[in-house]
Structures are given as structure tokens and as C-alpha cells.
mmCIF file of C-alpha atoms in Angstrom:
data_model
loop_
_atom_site.group_PDB
_atom_site.id
_atom_site.type_symbol
_atom_site.label_atom_id
_atom_site.label_comp_id
_atom_site.label_asym_id
_atom_site.label_seq_id
_atom_site.Cartn_x
_atom_site.Cartn_y
_atom_site.Cartn_z
ATOM 1 C CA MET E 110 108.534 183.101 -33.126
ATOM 2 C CA GLY E 111 105.237 183.972 -34.802
ATOM 3 C CA ALA E 112 102.259 185.156 -32.769
ATOM 4 C CA SER E 113 99.365 182.722 -32.367
ATOM 5 C CA LEU E 114 96.137 183.247 -34.300
ATOM 6 C CA THR E 115 94.339 183.931 -31.021
ATOM 7 C CA GLU E 116 96.834 186.680 -30.197
ATOM 8 C CA ARG E 117 96.457 188.219 -33.657
ATOM 9 C CA TYR E 118 92.669 188.170 -33.412
ATOM 10 C CA SER E 119 92.808 189.824 -29.984
ATOM 11 C CA GLU E 120 95.209 192.494 -31.283
ATOM 12 C CA ARG E 121 92.988 193.177 -34.278
ATOM 13 C CA GLU E 122 89.865 193.530 -32.128
ATOM 14 C CA THR E 123 91.567 195.897 -29.662
ATOM 15 C CA GLY E 124 93.259 197.964 -32.360
ATOM 16 C CA ASP E 125 96.728 197.004 -31.097
ATOM 17 C CA SER E 126 97.676 194.961 -34.157
ATOM 18 C CA LYS E 127 101.072 195.496 -35.725
ATOM 19 C CA GLU E 128 101.301 196.138 -39.443
ATOM 20 C CA ILE E 129 102.066 193.018 -41.447
ATOM 21 C CA SER E 130 104.724 193.589 -44.092
ATOM 22 C CA MET E 131 104.810 191.619 -47.332
ATOM 23 C CA ALA E 132 108.566 191.403 -46.698
ATOM 24 C CA ASP E 133 108.011 189.480 -43.453
ATOM 25 C CA ASP E 134 108.989 185.827 -43.548
ATOM 26 C CA PRO E 135 105.781 183.787 -43.944
ATOM 27 C CA TYR E 136 107.456 180.841 -42.204
ATOM 28 C CA VAL E 137 107.979 183.008 -39.123
ATOM 29 C CA PHE E 138 104.389 184.273 -39.359
ATOM 30 C CA LEU E 139 103.090 180.670 -39.321
ATOM 31 C CA ASP E 140 105.695 179.528 -36.784
ATOM 32 C CA ILE E 141 106.798 176.697 -39.074
ATOM 33 C CA VAL E 142 110.214 175.529 -40.277
ATOM 34 C CA LEU E 143 110.896 173.889 -43.639
ATOM 35 C CA ASN E 144 113.365 171.070 -43.036
ATOM 36 C CA PRO E 145 116.036 169.949 -45.531
ATOM 37 C CA ASP E 146 114.062 166.784 -46.339
ATOM 38 C CA GLY E 147 111.015 168.864 -47.355
ATOM 39 C CA SER E 148 109.011 168.178 -44.206
ATOM 40 C CA LEU E 149 107.702 170.845 -41.828
ATOM 41 C CA THR E 150 108.318 171.417 -38.165
ATOM 42 C CA ARG E 151 104.942 172.710 -37.040
ATOM 43 C CA PRO E 152 103.969 174.981 -34.129
ATOM 44 C CA THR E 153 103.535 173.448 -30.701
ATOM 45 C CA SER E 154 101.578 176.474 -29.468
ATOM 46 C CA ILE E 155 98.225 175.119 -30.669
ATOM 47 C CA PRO E 156 96.842 173.020 -27.794
ATOM 48 C CA LEU E 157 95.391 169.580 -28.419
ATOM 49 C CA SER E 158 92.133 168.259 -26.984
ATOM 50 C CA PRO E 159 91.950 164.590 -26.055
ATOM 51 C CA PRO E 160 88.766 162.655 -26.869
ATOM 52 C CA GLN E 161 86.178 162.248 -24.108
ATOM 53 C CA PRO E 162 84.449 158.903 -24.698
ATOM 54 C CA LYS E 163 82.898 158.579 -21.240
ATOM 55 C CA PRO E 164 80.184 160.821 -19.746
ATOM 56 C CA GLN E 165 81.617 163.237 -17.218
ATOM 57 C CA GLN E 166 81.156 166.846 -16.259
ATOM 58 C CA PRO E 167 81.511 169.348 -17.807
ATOM 59 C CA TYR E 168 81.520 167.475 -21.144
ATOM 60 C CA TYR E 169 78.135 167.735 -22.866
ATOM 61 C CA VAL E 170 79.465 166.043 -26.014
ATOM 62 C CA LEU E 171 81.172 162.657 -26.115
ATOM 63 C CA SER E 172 84.069 162.001 -28.484
ATOM 64 C CA LYS E 173 86.374 159.185 -29.499
ATOM 65 C CA ASP E 174 88.918 158.446 -32.225
ATOM 66 C CA VAL E 175 88.612 155.542 -34.656
ATOM 67 C CA PRO E 176 91.177 154.506 -37.299
ATOM 68 C CA LEU E 177 90.428 155.291 -40.927
ATOM 69 C CA ASN E 178 93.394 154.170 -43.036
ATOM 70 C CA PRO E 179 96.234 152.924 -40.803
ATOM 71 C CA SER E 180 98.714 152.908 -43.702
ATOM 72 C CA ASN E 181 98.197 156.668 -44.060
ATOM 73 C CA ASN E 182 97.882 157.300 -40.310
ATOM 74 C CA THR E 183 94.435 158.834 -40.785
ATOM 75 C CA SER E 184 91.538 158.657 -38.378
ATOM 76 C CA ILE E 185 88.091 160.011 -37.574
ATOM 77 C CA ARG E 186 87.094 161.735 -34.358
ATOM 78 C CA ILE E 187 83.421 160.970 -33.696
ATOM 79 C CA LEU E 188 81.520 163.519 -31.624
ATOM 80 C CA ARG E 189 77.932 163.084 -30.456
ATOM 81 C CA PRO E 190 75.720 164.807 -27.897
ATOM 82 C CA HIS E 191 75.642 163.192 -24.484
ATOM 83 C CA PHE E 192 72.031 164.174 -23.809
ATOM 84 C CA LEU E 193 69.435 163.834 -26.571
ATOM 85 C CA THR E 194 66.080 165.608 -26.497
ATOM 86 C CA SER E 195 64.618 163.341 -29.169
ATOM 87 C CA THR E 196 64.714 159.646 -29.999
ATOM 88 C CA ALA E 197 65.126 160.402 -33.709
ATOM 89 C CA PRO E 198 68.540 159.577 -35.206
ATOM 90 C CA LEU E 199 70.806 162.546 -35.841
ATOM 91 C CA PRO E 200 72.147 163.879 -39.148
ATOM 92 C CA ILE E 201 75.797 163.155 -39.896
ATOM 93 C CA ILE E 202 78.322 165.914 -40.633
ATOM 94 C CA ILE E 203 81.650 164.761 -42.084
ATOM 95 C CA TYR E 204 83.888 167.682 -41.108
ATOM 96 C CA PHE E 205 87.317 168.825 -42.345
ATOM 97 C CA HIS E 206 89.382 171.334 -40.365
ATOM 98 C CA GLY E 207 91.282 174.310 -41.752
ATOM 99 C CA GLY E 208 94.955 175.203 -41.607
ATOM 100 C CA GLY E 209 95.915 175.879 -45.213
ATOM 101 C CA PHE E 210 96.483 172.135 -45.827
ATOM 102 C CA ILE E 211 99.744 172.369 -43.879
ATOM 103 C CA TYR E 212 98.953 172.428 -40.167
ATOM 104 C CA CYS E 213 96.328 171.707 -37.461
ATOM 105 C CA ASN E 214 94.473 168.437 -37.063
ATOM 106 C CA ALA E 215 91.219 167.025 -35.749
ATOM 107 C CA ALA E 216 92.511 167.214 -32.171
ATOM 108 C CA SER E 217 93.554 170.891 -32.408
ATOM 109 C CA ALA E 218 91.639 172.531 -29.570
ATOM 110 C CA PRO E 219 89.987 175.340 -31.614
ATOM 111 C CA TYR E 220 88.525 172.857 -34.105
ATOM 112 C CA HIS E 221 87.662 170.215 -31.520
ATOM 113 C CA VAL E 222 85.750 172.769 -29.434
ATOM 114 C CA ALA E 223 83.974 174.076 -32.555
ATOM 115 C CA CYS E 224 82.913 170.525 -33.439
ATOM 116 C CA GLU E 225 81.679 169.976 -29.875
ATOM 117 C CA HIS E 226 79.513 173.080 -30.057
ATOM 118 C CA MET E 227 78.195 172.170 -33.501
ATOM 119 C CA SER E 228 77.367 168.624 -32.420
ATOM 120 C CA SER E 229 75.378 169.980 -29.485
ATOM 121 C CA LEU E 230 73.649 172.906 -31.169
ATOM 122 C CA VAL E 231 72.601 171.388 -34.519
ATOM 123 C CA PRO E 232 72.427 168.623 -33.043
ATOM 124 C CA ALA E 233 74.396 166.132 -35.146
ATOM 125 C CA ILE E 234 76.939 163.366 -35.130
ATOM 126 C CA VAL E 235 80.131 165.083 -36.276
ATOM 127 C CA LEU E 236 82.910 163.057 -37.868
ATOM 128 C CA SER E 237 86.060 165.204 -37.801
ATOM 129 C CA VAL E 238 88.610 163.759 -40.215
ATOM 130 C CA GLU E 239 92.319 163.571 -39.495
ATOM 131 C CA TYR E 240 93.752 163.896 -43.018
ATOM 132 C CA ARG E 241 97.326 164.018 -44.276
ATOM 133 C CA LEU E 242 99.048 167.378 -44.482
ATOM 134 C CA ALA E 243 101.293 169.028 -47.065
ATOM 135 C CA PRO E 244 104.077 169.411 -47.996
ATOM 136 C CA GLU E 245 104.856 165.851 -46.861
ATOM 137 C CA HIS E 246 101.651 164.807 -48.608
ATOM 138 C CA PRO E 247 100.695 167.420 -51.226
ATOM 139 C CA LEU E 248 97.264 167.544 -52.784
ATOM 140 C CA PRO E 249 95.397 165.431 -53.738
ATOM 141 C CA ALA E 250 96.378 163.382 -50.639
ATOM 142 C CA ALA E 251 93.815 165.204 -48.461
ATOM 143 C CA TYR E 252 91.123 164.599 -51.095
ATOM 144 C CA ASP E 253 91.982 160.883 -51.138
ATOM 145 C CA ASP E 254 91.682 160.759 -47.343
ATOM 146 C CA ALA E 255 88.321 162.501 -47.546
ATOM 147 C CA ILE E 256 87.044 159.892 -49.991
ATOM 148 C CA ASP E 257 88.227 157.234 -47.531
ATOM 149 C CA ALA E 258 86.099 158.933 -44.867
ATOM 150 C CA ILE E 259 83.007 158.934 -47.075
ATOM 151 C CA ARG E 260 83.559 155.274 -47.907
ATOM 152 C CA TRP E 261 83.870 154.547 -44.175
ATOM 153 C CA VAL E 262 80.497 156.177 -43.519
ATOM 154 C CA ARG E 263 78.966 154.345 -46.477
ATOM 155 C CA ASP E 264 80.254 151.026 -45.160
ATOM 156 C CA GLN E 265 78.926 151.834 -41.684
ATOM 157 C CA SER E 266 75.495 152.333 -43.233
ATOM 158 C CA ILE E 267 75.376 148.904 -44.891
ATOM 159 C CA SER E 268 77.313 146.582 -42.566
ATOM 160 C CA ASP E 269 76.110 145.485 -39.139
ATOM 161 C CA LEU E 270 79.160 143.293 -38.591
ATOM 162 C CA HIS E 271 81.791 146.032 -38.331
ATOM 163 C CA ARG E 272 79.589 148.989 -37.465
ATOM 164 C CA ASP E 273 80.799 151.280 -34.696
ATOM 165 C CA THR E 274 78.305 151.413 -31.847
ATOM 166 C CA TRP E 275 78.145 155.212 -32.106
ATOM 167 C CA MET E 276 77.002 154.867 -35.722
ATOM 168 C CA ALA E 277 74.050 152.582 -34.981
ATOM 169 C CA PRO E 278 70.905 153.383 -37.037
ATOM 170 C CA ASP E 279 69.043 154.532 -33.927
ATOM 171 C CA LEU E 280 71.748 157.199 -33.403
ATOM 172 C CA ALA E 281 72.950 158.111 -36.912
ATOM 173 C CA ASP E 282 70.657 158.989 -39.812
ATOM 174 C CA PHE E 283 72.611 157.879 -42.882
ATOM 175 C CA SER E 284 69.975 159.394 -45.171
ATOM 176 C CA ARG E 285 71.052 162.846 -43.922
ATOM 177 C CA CYS E 286 74.813 162.946 -44.457
ATOM 178 C CA PHE E 287 76.463 166.318 -45.060
ATOM 179 C CA LEU E 288 80.015 167.351 -45.918
ATOM 180 C CA MET E 289 81.370 170.415 -44.123
ATOM 181 C CA GLY E 290 84.687 172.184 -43.986
ATOM 182 C CA THR E 291 86.317 175.346 -42.727
ATOM 183 C CA SER E 292 88.821 177.226 -44.942
ATOM 184 C CA ALA E 293 91.045 174.543 -46.514
ATOM 185 C CA GLY E 294 88.521 172.004 -45.261
ATOM 186 C CA SER E 295 85.886 173.679 -47.438
ATOM 187 C CA ASN E 296 88.176 173.356 -50.435
ATOM 188 C CA ILE E 297 88.401 169.644 -49.630
ATOM 189 C CA VAL E 298 84.642 169.108 -49.398
ATOM 190 C CA TYR E 299 84.039 170.891 -52.716
ATOM 191 C CA HIS E 300 86.442 168.663 -54.624
ATOM 192 C CA VAL E 301 85.433 165.521 -52.769
ATOM 193 C CA ALA E 302 81.692 166.136 -53.184
ATOM 194 C CA ILE E 303 82.300 166.006 -56.937
ATOM 195 C CA ARG E 304 84.394 162.837 -56.647
ATOM 196 C CA ALA E 305 81.748 161.222 -54.434
ATOM 197 C CA LEU E 306 79.220 161.438 -57.278
ATOM 198 C CA ASP E 307 81.019 158.483 -58.869
ATOM 199 C CA LEU E 308 81.422 156.235 -55.815
ATOM 200 C CA ASP E 309 80.683 152.573 -56.444
ATOM 201 C CA PRO E 310 78.630 151.424 -54.665
ATOM 202 C CA PRO E 311 77.088 154.887 -54.451
ATOM 203 C CA PHE E 312 76.454 156.876 -51.286
ATOM 204 C CA LYS E 313 74.237 159.935 -51.210
ATOM 205 C CA ILE E 314 75.590 163.215 -49.837
ATOM 206 C CA SER E 315 72.595 165.360 -48.867
ATOM 207 C CA GLY E 316 74.376 168.716 -48.868
ATOM 208 C CA VAL E 317 77.718 170.505 -48.819
ATOM 209 C CA ILE E 318 78.562 173.220 -46.265
ATOM 210 C CA MET E 319 81.568 175.415 -47.029
ATOM 211 C CA ASN E 320 82.586 177.902 -44.359
ATOM 212 C CA GLN E 321 84.966 180.536 -45.793
ATOM 213 C CA PRO E 322 86.411 178.230 -48.457
ATOM 214 C CA PHE E 323 90.119 178.579 -49.172
ATOM 215 C CA PHE E 324 90.608 179.162 -52.907
ATOM 216 C CA GLY E 325 93.189 181.089 -54.870
ATOM 217 C CA GLY E 326 94.308 182.109 -58.337
ATOM 218 C CA VAL E 327 97.142 183.758 -60.210
ATOM 219 C CA GLN E 328 95.145 186.947 -60.780
ATOM 220 C CA ARG E 329 94.638 188.881 -57.547
ATOM 221 C CA THR E 330 91.161 189.952 -56.469
ATOM 222 C CA GLU E 331 90.230 193.371 -55.105
ATOM 223 C CA SER E 332 89.708 192.027 -51.584
ATOM 224 C CA GLU E 333 93.061 190.232 -51.620
ATOM 225 C CA LEU E 334 94.887 193.402 -52.634
ATOM 226 C CA ARG E 335 92.934 195.619 -50.242
ATOM 227 C CA MET E 336 93.591 193.280 -47.306
ATOM 228 C CA ALA E 337 97.027 192.035 -48.394
ATOM 229 C CA GLN E 338 98.409 192.752 -44.907
ATOM 230 C CA ASP E 339 95.567 191.042 -43.048
ATOM 231 C CA GLN E 340 96.420 189.853 -39.536
ATOM 232 C CA ILE E 341 95.114 186.306 -40.080
ATOM 233 C CA VAL E 342 95.679 185.400 -43.757
ATOM 234 C CA PRO E 343 98.000 187.986 -45.361
ATOM 235 C CA LEU E 344 98.569 187.476 -49.052
ATOM 236 C CA HIS E 345 102.200 186.338 -48.914
ATOM 237 C CA VAL E 346 101.254 183.714 -46.311
ATOM 238 C CA THR E 347 98.440 182.207 -48.381
ATOM 239 C CA ASP E 348 100.841 182.168 -51.347
ATOM 240 C CA LEU E 349 103.243 180.072 -49.262
ATOM 241 C CA MET E 350 100.452 177.704 -48.231
ATOM 242 C CA TRP E 351 99.605 177.083 -51.863
ATOM 243 C CA ARG E 352 103.265 176.547 -52.803
ATOM 244 C CA LEU E 353 103.518 173.893 -50.113
ATOM 245 C CA ALA E 354 100.156 172.259 -50.798
ATOM 246 C CA LEU E 355 99.898 172.080 -54.596
ATOM 247 C CA PRO E 356 101.528 169.372 -56.723
ATOM 248 C CA ARG E 357 105.101 170.113 -57.719
ATOM 249 C CA GLY E 358 105.258 172.657 -60.557
ATOM 250 C CA ALA E 359 101.601 173.741 -60.289
ATOM 251 C CA ASP E 360 100.613 177.394 -59.997
ATOM 252 C CA ARG E 361 97.583 178.935 -58.299
ATOM 253 C CA ASP E 362 95.401 178.423 -61.370
ATOM 254 C CA HIS E 363 95.593 174.675 -60.853
ATOM 255 C CA GLU E 364 92.112 173.168 -60.430
ATOM 256 C CA PHE E 365 92.852 172.270 -56.787
ATOM 257 C CA CYS E 366 93.335 175.974 -56.029
ATOM 258 C CA ASN E 367 91.130 177.840 -58.493
ATOM 259 C CA PRO E 368 87.641 176.325 -58.957
ATOM 260 C CA ILE E 369 86.836 178.762 -61.750
ATOM 261 C CA THR E 370 89.425 177.316 -64.134
ATOM 262 C CA PRO E 371 88.404 174.235 -66.141
ATOM 263 C CA GLY E 372 89.392 170.990 -64.453
ATOM 264 C CA SER E 373 89.027 167.257 -64.816
ATOM 265 C CA HIS E 374 85.685 167.242 -62.973
ATOM 266 C CA HIS E 375 84.318 170.580 -64.154
ATOM 267 C CA ASP E 376 81.476 169.007 -66.111
ATOM 268 C CA ARG E 377 80.212 167.350 -62.905
ATOM 269 C CA VAL E 378 79.751 170.545 -60.851
ATOM 270 C CA GLY E 379 76.098 170.910 -61.846
ATOM 271 C CA SER E 380 75.323 167.534 -60.234
ATOM 272 C CA LEU E 381 76.336 168.686 -56.756
ATOM 273 C CA PRO E 382 73.722 168.534 -53.977
ATOM 274 C CA PRO E 383 72.511 171.765 -52.318
ATOM 275 C CA CYS E 384 75.362 173.915 -51.011
ATOM 276 C CA LEU E 385 75.779 176.497 -48.256
ATOM 277 C CA VAL E 386 78.688 178.949 -48.591
ATOM 278 C CA LYS E 387 79.478 181.216 -45.643
ATOM 279 C CA GLY E 388 81.736 184.255 -45.817
ATOM 280 C CA TYR E 389 82.574 187.636 -44.279
ATOM 281 C CA SER E 390 83.444 190.966 -45.829
ATOM 282 C CA GLY E 391 86.508 191.181 -43.549
ATOM 283 C CA ASP E 392 88.084 188.066 -45.074
ATOM 284 C CA PRO E 393 90.629 188.706 -47.862
ATOM 285 C CA LEU E 394 89.270 185.606 -49.628
ATOM 286 C CA VAL E 395 85.703 186.935 -49.787
ATOM 287 C CA ASP E 396 85.772 187.962 -53.477
ATOM 288 C CA ARG E 397 86.823 184.468 -54.494
ATOM 289 C CA GLN E 398 84.091 182.995 -52.323
ATOM 290 C CA ARG E 399 81.429 185.192 -53.931
ATOM 291 C CA THR E 400 82.657 184.363 -57.417
ATOM 292 C CA PHE E 401 82.574 180.691 -56.444
ATOM 293 C CA VAL E 402 78.891 181.053 -55.471
ATOM 294 C CA TRP E 403 78.121 182.665 -58.833
ATOM 295 C CA MET E 404 79.891 179.795 -60.593
ATOM 296 C CA LEU E 405 77.815 177.232 -58.710
ATOM 297 C CA GLU E 406 74.609 179.116 -59.476
ATOM 298 C CA GLY E 407 75.567 179.363 -63.143
ATOM 299 C CA ARG E 408 75.916 175.600 -63.312
ATOM 300 C CA GLY E 409 72.500 175.001 -61.794
ATOM 301 C CA VAL E 410 73.527 174.119 -58.243
ATOM 302 C CA HIS E 411 71.066 175.088 -55.525
ATOM 303 C CA VAL E 412 73.290 177.286 -53.372
ATOM 304 C CA VAL E 413 72.795 179.532 -50.366
ATOM 305 C CA GLY E 414 75.432 182.280 -50.109
ATOM 306 C CA ARG E 415 75.630 183.852 -46.644
ATOM 307 C CA PHE E 416 78.001 186.834 -46.604
ATOM 308 C CA ASP E 417 77.960 188.905 -43.431
ATOM 309 C CA GLU E 418 79.558 192.270 -42.814
ATOM 310 C CA GLY E 419 82.763 192.433 -40.794
ATOM 311 C CA GLY E 420 84.342 189.319 -39.424
ATOM 312 C CA LEU E 421 87.622 187.814 -40.548
ATOM 313 C CA HIS E 422 88.973 184.488 -41.712
ATOM 314 C CA ALA E 423 88.149 181.647 -39.262
ATOM 315 C CA VAL E 424 86.380 184.138 -37.011
ATOM 316 C CA GLU E 425 84.153 181.467 -35.468
ATOM 317 C CA LEU E 426 87.219 180.006 -33.744
ATOM 318 C CA PHE E 427 87.664 183.222 -31.739
ATOM 319 C CA ASP E 428 84.222 184.854 -31.515
ATOM 320 C CA SER E 429 81.530 182.838 -29.720
ATOM 321 C CA GLN E 430 78.679 184.855 -31.256
ATOM 322 C CA LYS E 431 80.001 184.305 -34.780
ATOM 323 C CA ALA E 432 80.298 180.599 -33.955
ATOM 324 C CA GLN E 433 76.697 180.569 -32.745
ATOM 325 C CA ASP E 434 75.570 182.302 -35.951
ATOM 326 C CA LEU E 435 77.471 179.793 -38.095
ATOM 327 C CA PHE E 436 76.020 176.769 -36.344
ATOM 328 C CA THR E 437 72.531 178.280 -36.591
ATOM 329 C CA ASP E 438 73.036 178.626 -40.343
ATOM 330 C CA VAL E 439 74.240 175.010 -40.482
ATOM 331 C CA ARG E 440 71.237 173.802 -38.473
ATOM 332 C CA ASP E 441 68.771 175.713 -40.656
ATOM 333 C CA PHE E 442 70.393 174.512 -43.877
ATOM 334 C CA ILE E 443 70.330 170.878 -42.741
ATOM 335 C CA SER E 444 66.718 171.242 -41.631
ATOM 336 C CA SER E 445 65.692 172.772 -44.953
ATOM 337 C CA VAL E 446 67.442 170.111 -47.022
ATOM 338 C CA SER E 447 66.190 167.329 -44.760
ATOM 339 C CA ASN E 448 62.612 168.523 -45.181
ATOM 340 C CA GLY E 449 62.902 167.832 -48.892
ATOM 341 C CA HIS E 450 63.201 171.377 -50.272
ATOM 342 C CA ASN E 451 64.998 171.315 -53.609
ATOM 343 C CA ASN E 452 66.177 174.889 -53.213
ATOM 344 C CA PRO E 453 66.967 175.581 -49.557
ATOM 345 C CA SER E 454 67.599 179.267 -50.261
ATOM 346 C CA ASN E 455 63.884 179.742 -50.884
ATOM 347 C CA GLU E 456 63.077 178.486 -47.397
ATOM 348 C CA TRP E 457 65.152 181.013 -45.500
ATOM 349 C CA ASP E 458 63.949 184.390 -44.315
ATOM 350 C CA LYS E 459 64.239 187.564 -46.375
ATOM 351 C CA ALA E 460 67.087 188.816 -44.239
ATOM 352 C CA THR E 461 69.262 186.036 -45.614
ATOM 353 C CA THR E 462 68.635 187.096 -49.201
ATOM 354 C CA MET E 463 69.198 190.748 -48.357
ATOM 355 C CA THR E 464 72.483 189.984 -46.626
ATOM 356 C CA THR E 465 73.723 188.098 -49.662
ATOM 357 C CA ALA E 466 72.628 190.778 -52.112
ATOM 358 C CA THR E 467 74.007 193.811 -50.298
ATOM 359 C CA THR E 468 77.526 192.423 -49.827
ATOM 360 C CA THR E 469 78.101 191.186 -53.378
ATOM 361 C CA THR E 470 80.900 192.843 -55.369
ATOM 362 C CA HIS E 471 82.735 191.937 -58.558
ATOM 363 C CA MET E 472 86.308 190.846 -58.955
ATOM 364 C CA THR E 473 88.773 193.245 -60.471
#
């Protein structure tokens, strides 16, 4: 039985972590079983958080689940602050959880709690999307579900008849709608933000927030090789995630995995709205994330790259201070974009620019 992510994080922080071997079974590491029919038996060790639609202590954020596409068994968990300090409607964050495309969901306690904190601290209405998982539903199924979520928000903005009461114009500001993801969720929002440019009728996405985006490629990066035995995302485990998530026969240079390779929507990248990319030097994926920022910049996208020293992949799920820092970055980015600044990076303090500059390295 594989150790939980919380246990691995605790071991890493205390120095008691056991060495991860590339020969170790990645299925055991993830506590998953591949069944003969191609489906997965997923871990039951990750607790689930039920929605809390009614005000009660100690819940400072209300939440409820609404159906998205019943035929695909997808849904949206809406989270909103219980107590508001202003009468102004709140920005909307359409959020996609991590899990390598193969496990976790909107009700998984670590992601639910993170969304609660973000909803309260930004503050914002957070729409956490329950999307289909691979390998039962390989990519682009999750992208299709994400487009469904954007269409749902668009329809909420234009229809009084079927509008959810929590999405009323006095509560939700549809002119400030942001896409956000963590890890695999960030991969989703990148691809879907490009797709959303061609929605008909159109719907404006104000900005894209990508926290430690999960990308890959056939050629290894220096950080991947240096941290190949990482306690959270060792290299052989991310390789397995991609094998399970990508279309049959695709390798890691497929456009769903590697955003640097030319793809069907590559010519649309420069039309993306302002982007925030968050990363840590302790994440094996950091080199790919930095290269991704350079690619966006090279195509004329207004992008803020925040790369902090230390940390690890999905650190905000385990470290309350890192979570606070992330949500502060999200709040400041949304505020900057909402105030009409074309290049939000110019509105942040010098420490932001210095942090980005001093942690930048090149791929090998």
C-alpha cells in the first residue's frame, strides 16, 4: 500500500523520507490498481468533504454541488463566502483540481479545503469542476468537460430563467471570470483557455491562473533528472500518469502534454488573456514551467511568472503559509487585471520581478 501524499510531505519536511527507487512500482506508489477492463481502482485514503450549503459554525464558506453534464456524470461545486464585507459582486474562479488526470475530484478534502480558503481570502465565487478522469476517459475528455463548465457560466450570465441563485448578478461578477488550476488542472485551463477563444456565443475569460502546471515531454529536463526520485512526483510516476492520460499511442511530445511542440491551436496562444504561472524550485516540473512562461512571453501573452525558492509539487495542500502566499498572489493578480491593467506584471512590486529573475534556469 502506497503512503499518502500527506505522509510523504511530512517525511520530507522532517528528513525521515525513504529513498524512492525508479524500480519501484508506480501503481503501488499511487495506491492504484489497473483492472483488466482498463479502469482504475483508486485510493480510498483521500478523505472526501461534503458540501455545506447552509450557514453553520465553523463553516465560513458555503458550498453546494450542481449538475453539469449528467450524461458524463460531471458537476460543479460552488463555493462562496458566508459573510461579505462589501456589497459588490465577487469575481468568479473556475477551478480544476490536480491528480495527474487520473485521481482526486472536487470533493477531495485537500482541494475542497483549498477552495474554501481561496473563496474566503480573495474573496471570490469558486466553481470547482468535477471532470472525468483517465484512463477510463483519456484526454481530451477533461478538456471537453472544462468547456462545458465555461459554457455553463456563460449561460448563467445571460439567462435569468435557469440561473442558480448563487450566481445572481448581485453576487457573481461575470465580467471578472478567471480560469485556475493546480498541476493537471493547470494543464486543463491552458488548453481550454485557447479553446474558449472560439466559443459561440463568445464569453470573455479575464485571466488564466496556473499553479505548478503539469506538463511533460520526451526529452528530460535538468530539474526532472535532478529530482527524479522526488517524494511527491518522481519521474517514473509522472511517466505512468501520462501513459494513462494521453490518447492511445501518443507519446509525451503530444500537444496535450508538451505545450512547446506545435499543436492544432498553437497559432492561438498569443490571443490568451493575462496569465499567472506559479512554481517552486523544489518541484521537478519547474524547468518545464519556466520554459512555458518564456513561450507565452515570446508569443506576446502578458504573463506573470512567480517562482519561489524551495517548496514542492502541490505544496499549498500541505503548508498553510504556502497556501496563504498562493491565494495572495491570486488575489493580487485578479485585482490588477480587474483594474484594467494590460500587463499585470508591471503592477506588482519589485520583489516579484526579482523572485522571477533569480530563479530562472535553462533546460538541458
